[in-house]
PDB file of C-alpha atoms in Angstrom:
ATOM      1  CA  THR Q   1     228.735-139.656  98.874  1.00 54.00           C
ATOM      2  CA  SER Q   2     230.285-138.287 102.078  1.00 60.00           C
ATOM      3  CA  PRO Q   3     229.860-134.528 102.702  1.00 60.00           C
ATOM      4  CA  CYS Q   4     233.280-134.511 104.337  1.00 61.00           C
ATOM      5  CA  ALA Q   5     235.022-135.778 101.215  1.00 59.00           C
ATOM      6  CA  ILE Q   6     233.007-133.610  98.806  1.00 56.00           C
ATOM      7  CA  PRO Q   7     234.292-130.240 100.116  1.00 54.00           C
ATOM      8  CA  THR Q   8     237.858-131.453  99.599  1.00 57.00           C
ATOM      9  CA  ARG Q   9     237.186-131.926  95.887  1.00 57.00           C
ATOM     10  CA  SER Q  10     234.759-129.032  95.473  1.00 54.00           C
ATOM     11  CA  PRO Q  11     236.178-125.584  96.292  1.00 55.00           C
ATOM     12  CA  ASP Q  12     232.659-124.119  96.295  1.00 55.00           C
ATOM     13  CA  LEU Q  13     231.245-126.304  99.050  1.00 53.00           C
ATOM     14  CA  PRO Q  14     233.908-125.741 101.735  1.00 53.00           C
ATOM     15  CA  THR Q  15     234.240-122.022 100.940  1.00 53.00           C
ATOM     16  CA  ALA Q  16     230.505-121.313 101.158  1.00 52.00           C
ATOM     17  CA  PRO Q  17     229.715-122.923 104.561  1.00 53.00           C
ATOM     18  CA  VAL Q  18     232.954-121.587 106.050  1.00 53.00           C
ATOM     19  CA  ARG Q  19     232.466-118.008 104.835  1.00 56.00           C
ATOM     20  CA  ARG Q  20     228.782-117.869 105.727  1.00 55.00           C
ATOM     21  CA  PRO Q  21     229.224-118.300 109.510  1.00 55.00           C
ATOM     22  CA  SER Q  22     232.009-115.708 109.438  1.00 54.00           C
ATOM     23  CA  ARG Q  23     229.660-113.080 107.996  1.00 56.00           C
ATOM     24  CA  GLN Q  24     226.900-113.805 110.518  1.00 57.00           C
ATOM     25  CA  ARG Q  25     229.373-113.266 113.377  1.00 60.00           C
ATOM     26  CA  PRO Q  26     230.226-109.546 113.413  1.00 62.00           C
ATOM     27  CA  GLN Q  27     233.744-109.068 114.757  1.00 56.00           C
ATOM     28  CA  PRO Q  28     234.720-105.934 116.737  1.00 61.00           C
TER      29      PRO Q  28
END
């Protein structure tokens, strides 16, 4: 039920939101 506990069990949830912000932020 908690979104914080779901990502720990689901490898797709934590990897998607964490990799998305990284792509939007272009590093030099």
